[in-house]
Short mmCIF file of C-alpha atoms and ligand atoms in Angstrom, two decimals:
data_model
loop_
_atom_site.label_atom_id
_atom_site.label_comp_id
_atom_site.label_asym_id
_atom_site.label_seq_id
_atom_site.Cartn_x
_atom_site.Cartn_y
_atom_site.Cartn_z
CA UNK A 1 -39.62 -80.25 74.10
CA UNK A 2 -40.21 -79.64 70.43
CA UNK A 3 -39.24 -81.49 67.36
CA UNK A 4 -38.93 -77.87 65.55
CA UNK A 5 -36.43 -75.51 65.60
CA UNK A 6 -38.29 -72.44 64.42
CA UNK A 7 -41.91 -71.14 64.58
CA UNK A 8 -42.92 -68.49 62.03
CA UNK A 9 -46.19 -66.49 62.97
CA UNK A 10 -48.79 -64.62 60.75
CA UNK A 11 -49.42 -61.43 62.16
CA UNK A 12 -52.99 -60.25 61.26
CA UNK A 13 -55.64 -62.32 62.77
CA UNK A 14 -53.35 -64.53 64.74
CA UNK A 15 -51.39 -62.22 66.96
CA UNK A 16 -53.95 -59.15 66.90
CA UNK A 17 -57.29 -58.80 65.61
CA UNK A 18 -56.12 -56.28 62.67
CA UNK A 19 -58.14 -58.75 60.33
CA UNK A 20 -61.19 -56.70 61.64
CA UNK A 21 -59.61 -53.37 60.67
CA UNK A 22 -58.83 -54.63 57.21
CA UNK A 23 -62.35 -55.72 56.80
CA UNK A 24 -63.75 -52.43 57.72
CA UNK A 25 -61.43 -50.46 55.38
CA UNK A 26 -62.12 -52.81 52.46
CA UNK A 27 -65.48 -52.77 52.86
CA UNK A 28 -66.12 -49.10 52.71
CA UNK A 29 -63.79 -49.25 49.78
CA UNK A 30 -65.77 -51.73 47.82
CA UNK A 31 -68.98 -49.99 48.75
CA UNK A 32 -67.47 -46.89 47.52
CA UNK A 33 -67.49 -48.78 43.91
CA UNK A 34 -70.95 -50.10 44.29
CA UNK A 35 -69.40 -53.60 45.13
CA UNK A 36 -71.33 -55.66 47.64
CA UNK A 37 -68.82 -56.74 50.64
CA UNK A 38 -69.69 -59.08 53.46
CA UNK A 39 -67.62 -61.03 56.13
CA UNK A 40 -67.95 -64.40 53.72
CA UNK A 41 -65.92 -62.42 50.92
CA UNK A 42 -63.57 -61.10 53.21
CA UNK A 43 -62.31 -64.75 54.25
CA UNK A 44 -61.18 -64.89 50.80
CA UNK A 45 -58.98 -61.64 51.35
CA UNK A 46 -57.09 -62.98 54.54
CA UNK A 47 -53.55 -63.34 53.88
CA UNK A 48 -53.91 -61.78 50.32
CA UNK A 49 -51.47 -58.85 49.73
CA UNK A 50 -53.28 -55.28 49.05
CA UNK A 51 -53.39 -54.86 45.05
CA UNK A 52 -54.18 -58.74 45.14
CA UNK A 53 -56.98 -58.05 47.32
CA UNK A 54 -58.18 -54.87 45.42
CA UNK A 55 -58.21 -57.07 42.28
CA UNK A 56 -60.48 -59.70 44.03
CA UNK A 57 -63.18 -56.89 44.81
CA UNK A 58 -63.10 -54.94 41.68
CA UNK A 59 -63.56 -58.58 39.70
CA UNK A 60 -67.29 -57.82 40.87
CA UNK A 61 -67.49 -54.45 39.53
CA UNK A 62 -69.54 -53.59 36.40
CA UNK A 63 -66.70 -51.27 35.17
CA UNK A 64 -62.81 -51.34 34.53
CA UNK A 65 -60.26 -49.40 36.35
CA UNK A 66 -56.89 -48.10 34.81
CA UNK A 67 -53.83 -49.28 36.65
CA UNK A 68 -53.55 -45.53 37.98
CA UNK A 69 -57.25 -45.52 39.46
CA UNK A 70 -56.34 -48.81 41.03
CA UNK A 71 -53.26 -47.53 42.85
CA UNK A 72 -55.43 -44.47 43.99
CA UNK A 73 -58.11 -46.87 45.55
CA UNK A 74 -55.30 -49.09 47.17
CA UNK A 75 -54.01 -45.58 48.60
CA UNK A 76 -57.54 -44.77 49.85
CA UNK A 77 -57.91 -48.22 51.56
CA UNK A 78 -54.36 -47.98 53.05
CA UNK A 79 -55.01 -44.23 54.59
CA UNK A 80 -58.25 -45.44 56.05
CA UNK A 81 -56.79 -48.62 57.49
CA UNK A 82 -53.79 -46.62 58.93
CA UNK A 83 -56.18 -44.32 60.79
CA UNK A 84 -57.75 -47.51 62.17
CA UNK A 85 -54.69 -48.91 63.49
CA UNK A 86 -53.10 -45.49 64.69
CA UNK A 87 -54.71 -46.12 68.11
CA UNK A 88 -53.85 -49.51 68.54
CA UNK A 89 -51.50 -50.77 72.02
CA UNK A 90 -50.77 -53.70 73.45
CA UNK A 91 -54.39 -54.13 74.66
CA UNK A 92 -55.01 -55.08 71.19
CA UNK A 93 -52.94 -58.35 71.40
CA UNK A 94 -54.98 -61.38 71.07
CA UNK A 95 -55.60 -63.80 74.04
CA UNK A 96 -52.52 -66.09 74.37
CA UNK A 97 -50.34 -64.20 71.89
CA UNK A 98 -47.57 -62.99 73.81
CA UNK A 99 -47.73 -66.72 76.23
CA UNK A 100 -47.29 -68.50 72.72
CA UNK A 101 -44.19 -66.10 71.87
CA UNK A 102 -42.80 -66.77 75.49
CA UNK A 103 -42.86 -70.04 75.19
CA UNK A 104 -41.19 -70.48 72.12
CA UNK A 105 -38.24 -68.43 73.10
CA UNK A 106 -38.23 -70.54 76.34
CA UNK A 107 -38.35 -73.83 74.24
CA UNK A 108 -35.08 -72.15 72.63
CA UNK A 109 -36.64 -72.16 69.13
CA UNK A 110 -36.19 -69.20 66.76
CA UNK A 111 -39.13 -66.90 65.95
CA UNK A 112 -39.96 -65.32 62.94
CA UNK A 113 -42.74 -63.15 61.49
CA UNK A 114 -44.07 -63.74 58.01
CA UNK A 115 -46.81 -61.21 57.26
CA UNK A 116 -47.50 -59.68 53.76
CA UNK A 117 -48.79 -56.42 55.19
CA UNK A 118 -46.46 -53.39 54.44
CA UNK A 119 -47.93 -52.05 57.74
CA UNK A 120 -46.51 -55.10 59.74
CA UNK A 121 -43.43 -53.07 61.45
CA UNK A 122 -45.97 -50.35 62.42
CA UNK A 123 -48.30 -52.72 64.33
CA UNK A 124 -45.57 -54.60 65.80
CA UNK A 125 -44.52 -51.35 67.00
CA UNK A 126 -48.01 -50.59 68.52
CA UNK A 127 -48.49 -53.86 70.02
CA UNK A 128 -44.88 -53.26 71.70
CA UNK A 129 -43.65 -56.75 70.72
CA UNK A 130 -41.06 -56.23 67.85
CA UNK A 131 -38.08 -57.48 69.78
CA UNK A 132 -39.90 -60.75 70.46
CA UNK A 133 -38.83 -61.65 66.93
CA UNK A 134 -35.53 -62.94 65.59
CA UNK A 135 -36.31 -62.00 61.95
CA UNK A 136 -39.50 -60.15 60.52
CA UNK A 137 -39.99 -60.43 56.97
CA UNK A 138 -40.09 -57.10 55.08
CA UNK A 139 -43.33 -57.32 52.75
CA UNK A 140 -41.81 -54.80 50.52
CA UNK A 141 -38.98 -57.61 49.50
CA UNK A 142 -41.47 -60.36 48.70
CA UNK A 143 -42.56 -60.72 44.88
CA UNK A 144 -45.34 -63.26 45.31
CA UNK A 145 -47.99 -63.09 48.05
CA UNK A 146 -49.45 -66.14 49.55
CA UNK A 147 -50.42 -68.66 48.70
CA UNK A 148 -46.90 -68.57 47.17
CA UNK A 149 -44.49 -70.25 49.85
CA UNK A 150 -41.90 -67.26 49.13
CA UNK A 151 -42.61 -65.26 52.25
CA UNK A 152 -42.26 -68.65 54.60
CA UNK A 153 -39.31 -69.72 52.72
CA UNK A 154 -37.53 -66.67 53.25
CA UNK A 155 -38.07 -66.42 56.94
CA UNK A 156 -36.98 -69.97 57.40
CA UNK A 157 -33.54 -68.84 55.45
CA UNK A 158 -33.23 -65.80 57.40
CA UNK A 159 -33.45 -67.81 60.60
CA UNK A 160 -31.19 -70.33 59.46
CA UNK A 161 -33.83 -73.14 59.55
CA UNK A 162 -34.64 -75.69 57.17
CA UNK A 163 -38.63 -75.63 56.10
CA UNK A 164 -39.01 -79.20 57.56
CA UNK A 165 -37.98 -77.78 60.93
CA UNK A 166 -40.50 -75.10 60.94
CA UNK A 167 -43.93 -74.43 62.27
CA UNK A 168 -46.11 -71.75 60.61
CA UNK A 169 -49.14 -70.28 62.21
CA UNK A 170 -51.57 -68.91 60.10
CA UNK A 171 -55.27 -67.74 60.15
CA UNK A 172 -55.88 -67.72 56.47
CA UNK A 173 -56.62 -70.51 54.04
CA UNK A 174 -53.98 -69.02 51.46
CA UNK A 175 -51.34 -68.62 54.42
CA UNK A 176 -52.00 -72.13 55.35
CA UNK A 177 -51.47 -73.09 51.56
CA UNK A 178 -48.53 -71.03 51.73
CA UNK A 179 -46.94 -73.08 54.74
CA UNK A 180 -48.02 -76.53 53.41
CA UNK A 181 -46.12 -75.47 49.94
CA UNK A 182 -43.42 -74.21 51.80
CA UNK A 183 -42.99 -77.83 53.54
CA UNK A 184 -43.74 -76.91 56.94
CA UNK A 185 -45.94 -77.97 59.57
CA UNK A 186 -49.22 -75.85 59.65
CA UNK A 187 -50.95 -74.79 62.86
CA UNK A 188 -54.22 -73.18 61.74
CA UNK A 189 -55.77 -70.59 63.96
CA UNK A 190 -59.78 -70.50 63.29
CA UNK A 191 -62.02 -73.10 62.07
CA UNK A 192 -61.01 -76.75 60.93
CA UNK A 193 -64.22 -76.69 58.12
CA UNK A 194 -62.20 -73.58 56.82
CA UNK A 195 -58.73 -74.32 56.91
CA UNK A 196 -58.73 -77.61 55.71
CA UNK A 197 -55.09 -77.94 54.62
CA UNK A 198 -53.92 -77.10 58.27
CA UNK A 199 -52.28 -80.22 59.92
CA UNK A 200 -53.84 -78.89 63.51
CA UNK A 201 -56.45 -76.27 63.78
CA UNK A 202 -56.81 -74.47 67.22
CA UNK A 203 -59.55 -71.68 68.16
CA UNK A 204 -57.04 -69.36 69.18
CA UNK A 205 -53.23 -69.08 70.62
CA UNK A 206 -54.72 -69.35 73.85
CA UNK A 207 -54.66 -73.09 73.10
CA UNK A 208 -50.91 -73.15 71.55
CA UNK A 209 -49.13 -76.10 72.94
CA UNK A 210 -45.85 -76.48 71.32
CA UNK A 211 -45.21 -80.07 72.69
CA UNK A 212 -48.10 -81.15 71.21
CA UNK A 213 -47.27 -80.49 67.61
C1 G6P B 301 -52.36 -59.35 55.42
C2 G6P B 301 -53.76 -59.43 55.75
C3 G6P B 301 -54.67 -58.67 54.53
C4 G6P B 301 -54.00 -57.50 53.62
C5 G6P B 301 -52.56 -57.75 53.79
C6 G6P B 301 -51.70 -56.35 53.24
O1 G6P B 301 -52.35 -60.39 54.95
O2 G6P B 301 -54.62 -60.49 56.15
O3 G6P B 301 -55.92 -58.71 54.50
O4 G6P B 301 -54.57 -57.34 52.68
O5 G6P B 301 -51.86 -58.02 54.81
O6 G6P B 301 -51.82 -55.34 54.24
P1 G6P B 301 -51.01 -54.23 53.83
O7 G6P B 301 -51.18 -53.75 55.34
O8 G6P B 301 -49.77 -54.04 53.28
O9 G6P B 301 -52.27 -53.35 52.98
MG1 MG B 302 -53.73 -63.42 58.88
#
């Protein structure tokens, strides 16, 4: 049925559209610092951890920030983000997400989640899908964010599956790069012109077909 032994999913932009909430929270933060922020710029932030994203935004600012100021700005963004996700529920699952998870389960493969979001456990809980995963990486234990392969390699190790036997699913350029440098097969969710490093790109998990990869 499948040549893989595990599927490791990203969360934001793959299973649920929190990518939009991150966008709204970063946009408000950036504009409070006089930095222009739009969807094109946001594309560079997808999959990038909180402080890494802030550094990319502040690189366009005319002033410099102390580490304390940066931490305060990151906290402001995170509090806004947490307000935005507080009302999430299973209605916020992206089309095809539950069906894809259930198809992987039925095929007897292991299922992991590799999100660098420190809010991932909260979001999974709100979506009501925590128990669909065999292993969820705790982002607080990851030293290097995507595009470093660390988070995908940790997921594979904890699932007891060799990286070459894993299929990684990602919507971000940095995430696809992380999957490829982990030595896994990369399924991109989005546009092939954007996710050029992915082995296969589909528009959404509605098109997920495990037997085809
Ligand atoms: C995901 C999102 C990023 C976000 C990162 C950190 O990778 O794609 O946009 O910046 O998680 O999320 P956090 O909830 O920890 O701020
Ligand atoms: Mg993502």
